[in-house]
C-alpha positions as semicolon CSV with decimal commas, in nm:
position;residue;x (nm);y (nm);z (nm)
1;M;-1,434;1,429;5,328
2;P;-1,053;1,349;5,330
3;T;-0,874;1,224;5,640
4;Y;-0,512;1,318;5,675
5;D;-0,225;1,197;5,894
6;L;-0,167;1,552;6,022
7;I;-0,317;1,905;5,980
8;I;-0,138;2,213;6,103
9;R;-0,415;2,474;6,153
10;G;-0,414;2,851;6,117
11;G;-0,050;2,916;6,107
12;T;0,140;3,205;5,936
13;I;0,282;3,011;5,647
14;V;0,622;3,123;5,517
15;D;0,645;2,872;5,231
16;G;1,017;2,893;5,143
17;T;0,972;3,046;4,797
18;G;1,019;3,408;4,906
19;R;0,652;3,492;4,844
20;P;0,464;3,690;5,109
21;R;0,348;3,504;5,421
22;F;-0,017;3,407;5,454
23;T;-0,246;3,245;5,701
24;G;-0,356;2,897;5,633
25;D;-0,350;2,525;5,698
26;V;-0,110;2,251;5,591
27;A;-0,224;1,892;5,550
28;V;0,010;1,597;5,558
29;Q;-0,043;1,253;5,417
30;G;0,207;0,964;5,367
31;G;0,508;1,185;5,453
32;L;0,425;1,448;5,196
33;I;0,240;1,779;5,201
34;A;-0,109;1,708;5,062
35;A;-0,274;2,047;5,077
36;V;-0,196;2,407;5,166
37;G;-0,448;2,691;5,226
38;K;-0,796;2,625;5,367
39;V;-0,802;2,257;5,442
40;S;-1,118;2,080;5,516
41;G;-1,144;1,733;5,647
42;T;-1,002;1,564;5,962
43;A;-0,669;1,423;6,066
44;K;-0,525;1,169;6,306
45;R;-0,355;1,462;6,475
46;E;-0,407;1,840;6,448
47;I;-0,168;2,113;6,565
48;D;-0,297;2,459;6,639
49;A;-0,038;2,700;6,487
50;G;-0,242;3,020;6,535
51;G;-0,007;3,319;6,561
52;K;0,295;3,102;6,490
53;V;0,520;3,071;6,190
54;V;0,494;2,753;5,982
55;A;0,803;2,710;5,763
56;P;0,995;2,433;5,594
57;G;1,257;2,234;5,780
58;W;1,603;2,382;5,740
59;V;1,837;2,231;5,491
60;D;2,194;2,257;5,616
61;I;2,443;2,190;5,345
62;H;2,773;2,231;5,534
63;T;2,814;1,985;5,818
64;H;3,055;1,723;5,943
65;Y;2,843;1,446;6,091
66;D;3,034;1,185;5,888
67;G;3,114;0,986;6,197
68;Q;2,832;1,077;6,426
69;A;2,575;0,978;6,156
70;T;2,693;0,620;6,182
71;W;2,600;0,586;6,548
72;D;2,371;0,871;6,655
73;Q;1,999;0,878;6,570
74;E;1,907;1,214;6,735
75;M;2,171;1,407;6,532
76;A;2,203;1,689;6,786
77;P;2,276;1,977;6,799
78;S;2,147;2,048;6,437
79;S;1,823;1,861;6,496
80;W;1,757;2,092;6,802
81;H;1,750;2,393;6,572
82;G;1,484;2,288;6,322
83;V;1,726;2,123;6,073
84;T;1,563;1,833;5,885
85;T;1,833;1,768;5,626
86;V;2,209;1,773;5,654
87;V;2,474;1,745;5,392
88;M;2,808;1,624;5,525
89;G;3,150;1,523;5,383
90;N;3,250;1,886;5,332
91;C;3,603;2,031;5,317
92;G;3,756;1,714;5,181
93;V;3,726;1,515;5,509
94;G;3,533;1,203;5,564
95;F;3,561;0,825;5,620
96;A;3,520;0,656;5,285
97;P;3,669;0,508;5,091
98;A;3,878;0,360;5,373
99;A;4,140;0,105;5,340
100;P;4,170;-0,108;5,653
101;D;4,521;0,030;5,725
102;R;4,413;0,393;5,691
103;H;4,141;0,415;5,958
104;E;4,367;0,582;6,216
105;W;4,500;0,826;5,950
106;L;4,143;0,927;5,855
107;I;4,051;0,982;6,218
108;G;4,357;1,201;6,263
109;L;4,267;1,404;5,956
110;M;3,912;1,465;6,087
111;E;4,028;1,538;6,434
112;G;4,282;1,797;6,321
113;V;4,061;1,970;6,059
114;E;3,725;1,959;6,240
115;D;3,818;1,930;6,608
116;I;3,613;1,611;6,658
117;P;3,772;1,400;6,942
118;G;3,963;1,119;6,784
119;T;3,887;0,890;7,087
120;A;3,515;0,933;7,018
121;L;3,559;0,853;6,646
122;A;3,776;0,552;6,729
123;E;3,516;0,414;6,961
124;G;3,203;0,513;6,761
125;L;3,302;0,414;6,409
126;K;3,234;0,047;6,322
127;W;3,414;0,057;5,982
128;D;3,175;-0,187;5,831
129;W;3,267;-0,045;5,487
130;E;3,564;0,008;5,261
131;S;3,438;0,160;4,938
132;F;3,229;0,470;4,920
133;P;2,913;0,286;4,809
134;E;2,958;0,057;5,108
135;Y;2,976;0,365;5,333
136;L;2,637;0,482;5,192
137;D;2,494;0,138;5,256
138;A;2,615;0,167;5,620
139;L;2,456;0,512;5,652
140;E;2,132;0,373;5,513
141;R;2,109;0,108;5,787
142;L;2,055;0,357;6,069
143;P;1,734;0,565;6,082
144;R;1,762;0,916;6,226
145;S;1,563;1,221;6,315
146;V;1,699;1,392;5,998
147;D;1,783;1,306;5,642
148;V;2,150;1,288;5,568
149;A;2,336;1,329;5,239
150;T;2,715;1,343;5,177
151;H;2,999;1,427;4,942
152;V;3,289;1,210;4,834
153;P;3,580;1,361;5,030
154;H;3,911;1,434;4,861
155;G;4,124;1,345;5,161
156;A;3,983;0,998;5,193
157;V;4,006;0,944;4,809
158;R;4,372;1,053;4,797
159;A;4,459;0,839;5,094
160;Y;4,291;0,538;4,939
161;V;4,472;0,577;4,605
162;L;4,817;0,704;4,720
163;G;4,839;0,509;5,045
164;D;5,166;0,580;5,218
165;R;5,262;0,816;4,938
166;E;4,995;1,063;5,053
167;K;5,215;1,331;5,219
168;P;5,205;1,716;5,189
169;G;5,319;1,802;4,836
170;A;5,258;1,450;4,697
171;I;5,221;1,458;4,316
172;P;4,985;1,195;4,187
173;T;5,050;1,022;3,860
174;D;4,813;1,023;3,564
175;E;4,706;0,675;3,670
176;D;4,649;0,796;4,025
177;I;4,429;1,083;3,910
178;D;4,233;0,840;3,687
179;A;4,186;0,609;3,990
180;M;4,061;0,900;4,201
181;A;3,823;1,016;3,935
182;K;3,686;0,659;3,903
183;I;3,620;0,648;4,281
184;V;3,438;0,981;4,270
185;E;3,235;0,873;3,969
186;E;3,133;0,547;4,147
187;G;3,047;0,736;4,464
188;V;2,830;0,991;4,290
189;R;2,655;0,712;4,086
190;A;2,594;0,538;4,415
191;G;2,418;0,843;4,561
192;A;2,669;1,108;4,676
193;L;2,555;1,460;4,616
194;G;2,899;1,579;4,514
195;F;3,266;1,598;4,588
196;S;3,458;1,816;4,835
197;T;3,817;1,937;4,885
198;S;4,007;2,174;5,107
199;R;4,298;2,405;5,017
200;T;4,362;2,609;5,324
201;V;4,654;2,608;5,575
202;I;4,406;2,634;5,860
203;H;4,295;2,281;5,788
204;K;4,552;2,041;5,920
205;S;4,570;1,687;6,042
206;I;4,624;1,609;6,411
207;D;4,999;1,570;6,314
208;G;5,006;1,926;6,179
209;E;5,018;1,839;5,813
210;V;4,812;2,025;5,552
211;V;4,522;1,829;5,418
212;P;4,561;1,648;5,088
213;G;4,370;1,882;4,862
214;T;4,589;2,182;4,964
215;T;4,859;2,092;4,711
216;A;4,640;1,938;4,445
217;T;4,681;2,085;4,097
218;A;4,406;2,242;3,892
219;E;4,435;1,952;3,649
220;E;4,364;1,695;3,930
221;L;4,064;1,891;4,043
222;I;3,921;1,937;3,699
223;R;3,955;1,578;3,608
224;I;3,772;1,481;3,921
225;G;3,504;1,733;3,822
226;R;3,474;1,571;3,485
227;A;3,397;1,237;3,662
228;M;3,091;1,393;3,813
229;G;3,013;1,549;3,473
230;R;2,997;1,198;3,331
231;V;2,734;1,105;3,584
232;G;2,541;1,424;3,511
233;H;2,499;1,563;3,857
234;G;2,696;1,659;4,170
235;V;2,824;1,969;4,348
236;F;3,197;2,047;4,372
237;E;3,247;2,201;4,720
238;M;3,577;2,369;4,831
239;A;3,731;2,564;5,112
240;S;4,041;2,757;4,993
241;D;4,290;3,027;5,098
242;M;4,231;3,176;4,745
243;K;4,598;3,236;4,669
244;R;4,624;3,453;4,361
245;E;4,875;3,215;4,198
246;W;4,625;2,928;4,218
247;D;4,368;3,119;4,007
248;E;4,090;2,924;4,180
249;F;3,808;3,110;4,001
250;G;3,970;3,042;3,671
251;W;3,965;2,666;3,696
252;M;3,634;2,660;3,888
253;G;3,472;2,860;3,612
254;A;3,621;2,642;3,338
255;M;3,513;2,326;3,511
256;S;3,163;2,448;3,576
257;R;3,118;2,552;3,210
258;E;3,255;2,224;3,084
259;T;3,056;2,001;3,307
260;G;2,745;2,211;3,356
261;L;2,772;2,145;3,732
262;P;2,770;2,394;4,023
263;V;3,087;2,470;4,216
264;T;3,051;2,614;4,566
265;F;3,305;2,759;4,802
266;A;3,337;2,908;5,150
267;A;3,324;3,283;5,111
268;L;3,461;3,455;5,414
269;Q;3,655;3,747;5,555
270;S;3,962;3,552;5,656
271;I;4,312;3,627;5,758
272;A;4,420;3,317;5,570
273;K;4,264;3,418;5,241
274;E;4,478;3,614;4,995
275;L;4,174;3,743;4,805
276;P;3,957;3,975;5,010
277;L;3,586;3,877;5,030
278;S;3,490;4,158;4,794
279;E;3,730;4,025;4,528
280;Q;3,607;3,675;4,581
281;I;3,254;3,793;4,497
282;E;3,376;3,999;4,198
283;E;3,567;3,702;4,059
284;M;3,268;3,475;4,105
285;T;3,043;3,728;3,928
286;R;3,284;3,757;3,640
287;Q;3,292;3,380;3,589
288;N;2,916;3,337;3,619
289;A;2,859;3,613;3,362
290;A;3,067;3,394;3,128
291;G;2,844;3,090;3,178
292;A;2,971;2,931;3,497
293;N;2,759;2,829;3,799
294;I;2,968;2,920;4,100
295;V;2,785;2,974;4,443
296;A;2,926;3,136;4,747
297;Q;2,843;2,988;5,087
298;I;2,832;3,271;5,341
299;A;2,807;3,262;5,719
300;L;2,570;3,494;5,895
301;R;2,789;3,565;6,196
302;G;3,155;3,586;6,286
303;N;3,304;3,244;6,263
304;G;3,555;3,181;6,533
305;I;3,607;3,031;6,875
306;V;3,412;2,994;7,188
307;M;3,682;2,974;7,459
308;N;3,659;2,813;7,797
309;W;3,901;2,654;8,037
310;R;3,771;2,304;7,941
311;G;3,739;2,378;7,570
312;T;3,996;2,308;7,299
313;V;4,122;2,669;7,298
314;H;4,151;2,942;7,558
315;P;4,376;3,255;7,600
316;F;4,622;3,092;7,843
317;M;4,692;2,774;7,656
318;F;5,030;2,909;7,537
319;R;5,167;2,982;7,890
320;P;5,413;2,733;8,027
321;T;5,230;2,682;8,351
322;W;4,915;2,578;8,170
323;A;5,110;2,302;7,987
324;A;5,168;2,138;8,331
325;L;4,790;2,136;8,396
326;A;4,662;2,041;8,047
327;A;4,662;1,663;8,107
328;M;4,524;1,675;8,455
329;P;4,162;1,579;8,538
330;W;3,925;1,875;8,546
331;E;3,874;1,864;8,921
332;D;4,254;1,909;8,971
333;Q;4,274;2,184;8,711
334;L;3,983;2,369;8,877
335;T;4,157;2,339;9,221
336;H;4,475;2,499;9,073
337;L;4,285;2,766;8,875
338;A;4,095;2,882;9,186
339;D;4,431;2,922;9,380
340;P;4,524;3,293;9,385
341;V;4,899;3,199;9,392
342;F;4,851;2,984;9,070
343;K;4,663;3,266;8,909
344;K;4,946;3,516;8,990
345;I;5,204;3,283;8,835
346;I;5,023;3,213;8,511
347;L;4,938;3,585;8,460
348;S;5,307;3,674;8,502
349;E;5,409;3,453;8,222
350;S;5,457;3,532;7,855
351;N;5,294;3,330;7,576
352;V;5,523;3,076;7,401
353;Y;5,376;3,019;7,055
354;P;5,478;2,713;6,850
355;E;5,641;2,774;6,519
356;S;5,363;2,772;6,260
357;D;5,241;2,938;5,950
358;I;4,933;3,035;6,149
359;V;5,117;3,191;6,446
360;H;4,920;3,512;6,377
361;L;4,606;3,322;6,471
362;Y;4,768;3,200;6,795
363;R;4,853;3,561;6,885
364;V;4,489;3,665;6,845
365;I;4,395;3,383;7,082
366;G;4,660;3,450;7,334
367;E;4,657;3,835;7,344
368;G;4,383;3,969;7,121
369;W;4,179;4,119;7,400
370;A;4,020;4,383;7,189
371;N;3,871;4,107;6,965
372;Q;3,754;3,885;7,242
373;Y;3,405;3,934;7,399
374;E;3,239;3,825;7,712
375;M;2,949;3,592;7,653
376;D;2,712;3,715;7,915
377;E;2,334;3,667;7,949
378;G;2,152;3,743;7,625
379;F;2,491;3,774;7,439
380;D;2,471;3,963;7,109
381;Y;2,677;3,779;6,843
382;E;2,725;4,115;6,672
383;P;2,912;4,265;6,973
384;Q;3,030;4,618;6,998
385;A;3,374;4,734;7,119
386;D;3,250;4,812;7,468
387;A;3,168;4,439;7,513
388;S;3,530;4,339;7,452
389;I;3,758;4,194;7,719
390;A;3,983;4,493;7,676
391;A;3,701;4,741;7,735
392;R;3,535;4,563;8,025
393;A;3,875;4,509;8,198
394;A;3,957;4,876;8,168
395;A;3,616;4,968;8,308
396;A;3,670;4,723;8,597
397;G;4,023;4,864;8,663
398;V;4,202;4,531;8,604
399;T;4,424;4,388;8,333
400;P;4,261;4,205;8,039
401;E;4,440;3,885;8,140
402;S;4,297;3,901;8,496
403;Y;3,946;3,974;8,366
404;A;3,953;3,692;8,120
405;Y;4,093;3,449;8,381
406;D;3,821;3,524;8,629
407;L;3,541;3,529;8,365
408;M;3,620;3,171;8,257
409;L;3,652;3,063;8,613
410;A;3,302;3,194;8,713
411;D;3,032;2,944;8,816
412;G;3,273;2,658;8,848
413;G;3,466;2,726;8,533
414;T;3,171;2,766;8,297
415;G;3,234;3,115;8,171
416;F;3,283;3,162;7,792
417;I;3,465;3,411;7,570
418;Y;3,372;3,467;7,208
419;L;3,652;3,528;6,955
420;P;3,534;3,585;6,595
421;I;3,834;3,494;6,380
422;L;3,653;3,521;6,046
423;N;3,379;3,758;5,919
424;Y;3,436;4,024;6,179
425;A;3,720;4,235;6,041
426;D;3,504;4,551;6,059
427;G;3,359;4,488;6,408
428;N;3,011;4,436;6,253
429;L;2,821;4,230;6,004
430;D;2,719;4,509;5,765
431;F;2,915;4,355;5,473
432;L;2,675;4,063;5,468
433;E;2,366;4,266;5,397
434;E;2,424;4,301;5,024
435;L;2,504;3,929;4,990
436;Q;2,166;3,842;5,122
437;S;1,986;3,955;4,808
438;R;2,218;3,767;4,566
439;D;2,103;3,449;4,394
440;D;2,467;3,327;4,367
441;C;2,503;3,317;4,749
442;V;2,351;3,079;5,003
443;N;2,355;3,086;5,384
444;S;2,568;2,810;5,510
445;L;2,888;2,715;5,692
446;S;2,733;2,596;6,015
447;D;2,989;2,315;6,044
448;G;2,735;2,117;6,242
449;G;2,886;1,822;6,424
450;A;3,242;1,973;6,398
451;H;3,475;2,197;6,595
452;C;3,337;2,028;6,908
453;G;3,554;2,211;7,158
454;T;3,552;2,547;6,988
455;I;3,221;2,647;6,826
456;C;2,852;2,563;6,808
457;D;2,748;2,718;6,478
458;A;2,497;2,436;6,420
459;A;2,260;2,694;6,577
460;S;2,307;2,919;6,269
461;P;1,940;2,891;6,138
462;T;1,816;3,001;6,479
463;F;2,065;3,283;6,494
464;M;1,946;3,392;6,148
465;L;1,586;3,425;6,264
466;Q;1,668;3,575;6,610
467;H;1,933;3,825;6,504
468;W;1,893;3,892;6,136
469;V;1,507;3,888;6,111
470;R;1,393;3,996;6,458
471;D;1,651;4,160;6,683
472;R;1,939;4,326;6,477
473;K;1,990;4,689;6,574
474;R;2,324;4,781;6,419
475;G;2,208;4,770;6,055
476;G;1,960;4,627;5,811
477;R;1,754;4,312;5,871
478;L;1,627;4,027;5,659
479;S;1,263;3,970;5,590
480;L;1,130;3,647;5,737
481;E;1,035;3,540;5,385
482;Q;1,385;3,592;5,252
483;A;1,558;3,426;5,542
484;V;1,344;3,115;5,519
485;K;1,394;3,097;5,141
486;R;1,771;3,111;5,179
487;Q;1,795;2,839;5,444
488;C;1,537;2,603;5,278
489;H;1,462;2,640;4,909
490;D;1,801;2,788;4,808
491;T;2,021;2,536;4,990
492;A;1,803;2,240;4,879
493;R;1,803;2,348;4,508
494;L;2,174;2,395;4,501
495;Y;2,216;2,026;4,578
496;G;1,931;1,906;4,356
497;M;1,701;1,820;4,647
498;N;1,390;1,946;4,473
499;D;1,155;1,757;4,691
500;R;1,198;1,975;5,000
501;G;1,260;2,332;5,116
502;V;0,915;2,458;5,036
503;I;0,561;2,417;5,179
504;A;0,366;2,305;4,872
505;P;0,164;2,001;4,771
506;G;0,394;1,720;4,673
507;A;0,685;1,831;4,875
508;L;0,831;1,641;5,170
509;A;0,645;1,724;5,489
510;D;0,953;1,873;5,657
511;I;0,808;2,153;5,864
512;N;0,892;2,381;6,158
513;V;0,625;2,547;6,383
514;I;0,800;2,842;6,540
515;D;0,709;3,094;6,804
516;M;0,907;3,398;6,681
517;E;0,846;3,599;6,992
518;A;0,987;3,321;7,212
519;L;1,275;3,227;6,986
520;K;1,604;3,251;7,183
521;L;1,945;3,092;7,172
522;G;2,041;2,932;7,503
523;K;2,384;2,961;7,668
524;P;2,638;2,718;7,522
525;W;2,772;2,442;7,742
526;L;3,030;2,169;7,728
527;A;2,896;1,820;7,728
528;F;3,104;1,507;7,752
529;D;2,854;1,277;7,585
530;L;3,037;1,151;7,273
531;P;3,164;0,797;7,259
532;A;3,463;0,757;7,504
533;G;3,342;1,062;7,692
534;G;3,438;1,297;7,406
535;K;3,353;1,668;7,461
536;R;3,144;1,892;7,242
537;L;2,993;2,236;7,276
538;L;2,618;2,233;7,265
539;Q;2,349;2,502;7,243
540;K;1,972;2,472;7,254
541;A;1,699;2,721;7,171
542;D;1,350;2,811;7,290
543;G;1,080;2,872;7,035
544;Y;1,070;2,555;6,818
545;L;0,728;2,429;6,907
546;Y;0,730;2,138;6,662
547;T;0,972;2,001;6,408
548;I;0,822;1,750;6,162
549;K;1,030;1,533;5,941
550;S;0,859;1,349;5,655
551;G;0,524;1,398;5,836
552;E;0,638;1,266;6,173
553;V;0,680;1,499;6,467
554;T;1,042;1,456;6,568
555;F;1,073;1,740;6,820
556;E;0,801;1,888;7,040
557;Q;0,876;2,191;7,257
558;G;1,242;2,125;7,179
559;I;1,237;1,764;7,313
560;W;1,308;1,474;7,081
561;T;1,003;1,241;7,054
562;G;1,221;0,943;6,958
563;A;1,085;0,944;6,599
564;V;1,342;0,850;6,341
565;P;1,191;0,905;5,996
566;G;1,518;1,033;5,849
567;V;1,676;0,850;5,558
568;L;1,989;0,864;5,340
569;V;1,939;1,095;5,044
570;R;2,086;0,933;4,729
571;G;2,136;1,165;4,446
572;P;1,904;1,441;4,315
573;Q;1,539;1,430;4,430
574;Q;1,222;1,523;4,248
575;A;0,895;1,609;4,418
576;E;0,612;1,361;4,367
577;M;0,296;1,562;4,320
578;L;0,030;1,417;4,553
579;E;-0,342;1,460;4,514
580;A;-0,511;1,523;4,851
581;A;-0,666;1,195;4,957
582;E;-1,047;1,177;4,925
């Protein structure tokens, strides 16, 4: 009779393939799933999963843990939400290759684009690498609770090749492009899962300059894509404003057909995108019908900003009186904010917006009360109009400014306001329903590890189960089987990680045991636990009973066990079929 490392008994197995759920056991041996169904035999440990969901670990392909992964083994907050694999290096930002004199520049790029405190990066990064392969080696030296994989980021590549010539509008020479392509080819051969770039004015360095990929030509991008084609694998990832003159889908389709590789992009309702989301999907469909492999990454809730007095953004940040407080210690800020005289002064002021090509965004932050929502107990991330600051202020008989001020000041300044900038143009999420059944779309865009003072979308997989599968009342829902497939099998397969994302013999034993009835997102909070006291928004969840990575229990009842079986994923992965041990 076989003896296993672990048996999960009697759970409702949702295996990640989209097939109907069934009741059964899962046996684990040597970090792999050894048997599924009715399992006889014994194990060193058994978990009773009766009445609970047993699903693969989440595979999150859009994160920004590029710095954090070099010092942090727990990999929160993504690891708190059942994620067992993260892909980072998205949107063209990262820390390799890194010439010694470009460290500060790379930190400024990441801080500006992804709102990761530069002081935390400066203290946390050891910079024991220069080339991209050396960065992979550095990542490999630190075990974690999750597996990590990464792209070669365009910003770092351009900075390495162009040096001080890397400025907005810089035009690389043919030799420069050849050098960039060589770096990307070297990085993918060393184990990167792809290449990433960004072409949106929303992404700017800490100095306010657009990121390097914004002004890249189609020729530069295609030649870099060909470098991956020479290796034979790799995903080309991009965020873009989708300007019509750029014909993004034209060159993406041509590159995908020529190289045979997938191209994936952030598909959003966005005030910055010239092509509406419906047209983005139409263009993708047209290119794929002609032989391309373009995949849209979609977010399942309104992407935006969680605002708080101590966060990166709040509605009063553009008022002159706030500027005098901004650099003060929090205790002094709180004293002023609690003073009725101070409140009267700041509410009497008008916003003073900086000159910018995104001033329309600033206006929504500073005065978009109808689009801002109070994050109260049990907050619904698909809020209706009566939950807006404008509506609740009117009901209370006060101005929106006064209501928002007091809301954020409540409980010692811990109140939050939700402002969905993207994906909420219609005041609902109905437009996402159709996309959930398409094979050319995957659920993504959590930005785990990034936007530390503005969002905490690393909780996206939990939101998917809680809102889209169980609780949604304003429209259609997802079946549990479809939701799991999209966040496990589909994301893993896009990036060639064929060894995970399903519960089947031979697959990695990356597993979540979930109490669907108890599943609940907690209230976000601001922590100051990054290196140098850097701040980040965090959010936990109830309902994850066990998270198992490569056969080891990494989280139990939401608490990290200290286990660190996570490794660096180098290149495409194939499942090793494993016979159940006798």
